[in-house]
Tab-separated table of C-alpha atoms in Angstrom:
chain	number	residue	atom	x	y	z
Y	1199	UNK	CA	13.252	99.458	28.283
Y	1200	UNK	CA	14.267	98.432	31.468
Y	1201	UNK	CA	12.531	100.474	33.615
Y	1202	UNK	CA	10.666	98.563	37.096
Y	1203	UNK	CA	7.321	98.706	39.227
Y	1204	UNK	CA	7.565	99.755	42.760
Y	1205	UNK	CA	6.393	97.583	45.342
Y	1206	UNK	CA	6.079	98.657	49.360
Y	1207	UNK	CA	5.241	96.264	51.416
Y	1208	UNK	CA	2.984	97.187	54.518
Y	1209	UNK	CA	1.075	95.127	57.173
Y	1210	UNK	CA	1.829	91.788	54.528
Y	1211	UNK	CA	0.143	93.347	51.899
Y	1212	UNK	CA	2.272	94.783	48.715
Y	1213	UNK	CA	0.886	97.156	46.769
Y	1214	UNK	CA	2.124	98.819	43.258
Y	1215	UNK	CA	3.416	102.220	43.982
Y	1216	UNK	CA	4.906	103.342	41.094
Y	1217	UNK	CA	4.705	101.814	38.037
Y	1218	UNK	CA	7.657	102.431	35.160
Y	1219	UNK	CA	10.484	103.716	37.399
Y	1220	UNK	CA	13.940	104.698	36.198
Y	1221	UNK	CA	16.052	106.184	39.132
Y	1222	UNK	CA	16.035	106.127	42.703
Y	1223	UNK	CA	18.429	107.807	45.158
Y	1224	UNK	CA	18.451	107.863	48.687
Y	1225	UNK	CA	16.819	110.891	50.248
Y	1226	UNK	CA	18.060	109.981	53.989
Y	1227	UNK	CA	17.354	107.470	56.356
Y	1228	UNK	CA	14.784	105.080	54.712
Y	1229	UNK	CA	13.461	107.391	52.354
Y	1230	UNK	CA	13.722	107.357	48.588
Y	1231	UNK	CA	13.038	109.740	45.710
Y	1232	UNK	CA	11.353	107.885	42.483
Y	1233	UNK	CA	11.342	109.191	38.798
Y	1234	UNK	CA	9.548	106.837	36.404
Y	1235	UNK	CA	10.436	106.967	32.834
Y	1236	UNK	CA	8.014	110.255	31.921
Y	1237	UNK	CA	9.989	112.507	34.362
Y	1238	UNK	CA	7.562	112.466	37.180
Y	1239	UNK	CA	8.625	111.932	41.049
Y	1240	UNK	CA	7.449	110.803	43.753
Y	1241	UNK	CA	8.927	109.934	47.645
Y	1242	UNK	CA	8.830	106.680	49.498
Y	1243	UNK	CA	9.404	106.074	52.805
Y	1244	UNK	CA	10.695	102.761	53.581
Y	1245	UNK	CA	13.734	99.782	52.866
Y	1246	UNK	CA	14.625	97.829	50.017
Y	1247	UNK	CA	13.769	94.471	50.749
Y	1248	UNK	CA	14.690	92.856	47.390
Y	1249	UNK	CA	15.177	93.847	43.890
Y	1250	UNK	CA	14.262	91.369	40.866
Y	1251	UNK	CA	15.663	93.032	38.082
Y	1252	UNK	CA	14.850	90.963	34.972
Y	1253	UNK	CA	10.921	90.854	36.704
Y	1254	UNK	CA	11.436	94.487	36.759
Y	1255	UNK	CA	10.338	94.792	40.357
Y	1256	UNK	CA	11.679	96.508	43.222
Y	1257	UNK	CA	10.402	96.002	46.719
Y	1258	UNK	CA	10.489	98.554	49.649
Y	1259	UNK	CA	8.936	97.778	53.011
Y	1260	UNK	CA	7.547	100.235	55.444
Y	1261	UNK	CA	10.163	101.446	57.961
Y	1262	UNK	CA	9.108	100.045	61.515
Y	1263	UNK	CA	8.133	102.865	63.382
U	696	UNK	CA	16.722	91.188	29.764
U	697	UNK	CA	17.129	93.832	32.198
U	698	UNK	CA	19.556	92.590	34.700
U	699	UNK	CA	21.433	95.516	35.678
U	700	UNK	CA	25.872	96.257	36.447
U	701	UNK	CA	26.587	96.778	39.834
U	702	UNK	CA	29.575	99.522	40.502
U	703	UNK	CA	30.771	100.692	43.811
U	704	UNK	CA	32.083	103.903	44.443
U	705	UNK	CA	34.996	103.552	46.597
U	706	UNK	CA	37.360	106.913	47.482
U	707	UNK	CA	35.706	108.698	44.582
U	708	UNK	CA	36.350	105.971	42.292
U	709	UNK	CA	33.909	104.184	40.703
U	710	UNK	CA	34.540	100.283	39.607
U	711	UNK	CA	32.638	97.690	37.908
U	712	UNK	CA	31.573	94.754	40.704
U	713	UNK	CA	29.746	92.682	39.315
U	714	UNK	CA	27.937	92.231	35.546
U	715	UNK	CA	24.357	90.898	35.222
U	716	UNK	CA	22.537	91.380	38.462
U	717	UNK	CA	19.483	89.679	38.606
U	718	UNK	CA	18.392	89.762	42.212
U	719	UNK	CA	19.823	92.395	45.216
U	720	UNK	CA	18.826	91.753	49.090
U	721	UNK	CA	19.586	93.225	51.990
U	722	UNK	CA	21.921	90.840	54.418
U	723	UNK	CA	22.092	92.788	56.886
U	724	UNK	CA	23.259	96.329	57.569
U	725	UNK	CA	25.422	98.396	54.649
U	726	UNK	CA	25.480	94.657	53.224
U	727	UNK	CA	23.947	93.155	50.006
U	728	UNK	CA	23.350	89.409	48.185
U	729	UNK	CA	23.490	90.410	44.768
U	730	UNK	CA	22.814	87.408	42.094
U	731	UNK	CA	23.686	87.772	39.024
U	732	UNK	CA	21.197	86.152	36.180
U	733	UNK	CA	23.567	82.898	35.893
U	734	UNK	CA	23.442	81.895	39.532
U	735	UNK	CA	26.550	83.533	40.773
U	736	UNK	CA	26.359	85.376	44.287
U	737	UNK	CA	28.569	88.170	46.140
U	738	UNK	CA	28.126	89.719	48.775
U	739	UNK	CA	28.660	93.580	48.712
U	740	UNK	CA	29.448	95.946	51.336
U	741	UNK	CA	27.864	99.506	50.920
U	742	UNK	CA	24.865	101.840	50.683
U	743	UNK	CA	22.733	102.655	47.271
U	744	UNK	CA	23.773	105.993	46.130
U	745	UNK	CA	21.969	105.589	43.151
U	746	UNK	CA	19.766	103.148	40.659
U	747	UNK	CA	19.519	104.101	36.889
U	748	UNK	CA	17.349	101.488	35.541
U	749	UNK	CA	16.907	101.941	32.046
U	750	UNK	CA	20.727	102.422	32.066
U	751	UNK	CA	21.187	98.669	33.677
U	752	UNK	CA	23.382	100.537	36.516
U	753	UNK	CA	22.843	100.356	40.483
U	754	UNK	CA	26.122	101.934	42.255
U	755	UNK	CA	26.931	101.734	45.564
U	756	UNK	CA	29.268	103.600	47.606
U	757	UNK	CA	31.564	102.004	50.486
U	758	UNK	CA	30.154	102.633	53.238
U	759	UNK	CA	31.750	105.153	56.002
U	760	UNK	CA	34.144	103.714	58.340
């Protein structure tokens, strides 16, 4: 399955938010609805800073406030 | 592998872009560097509407003039 971790990147440091996620969709400005693989949801503030598909990572940095 | 299709929705139509997307950065507002997993790059001009991992699909839409 090709399902990805979510990374968010905040002060340098990156840390896993969401492990096994299958769809994201834009929920407004800079802010993203999650559903991993098992149905389950979760929202992120922030922007995509890069995607690596076949390392099944995608990277989101905090919004600059 | 799990490289993914890119599509863009353009006037409610929705067309293949590019096939094999490896990597996807932002360049910039509306405006992506997608790599596919052989090297090739485009640039793409649009917003995510919507990422469907274990489906290999990201689609963007054109963004609003």
């Amino acid at each position: 399955m090709c399902e990805a971790n979510a990374y968010l990147v905040e002060n340098d440091k990156e840390q896993l938010v969401m492990e096994s996620v299958d769809l994201i969709e834009p929920e407004g400005n800079d802010t993203w609805r999650l559903v991993d693989i098992f149905g389950e949801q979760r929202t992120l503030r922030g922007r995509i800073r890069r995607m690596e598909l076949v390392d099944h990572k995608i990277v989101f940095e905090a919004p600059a406030d």
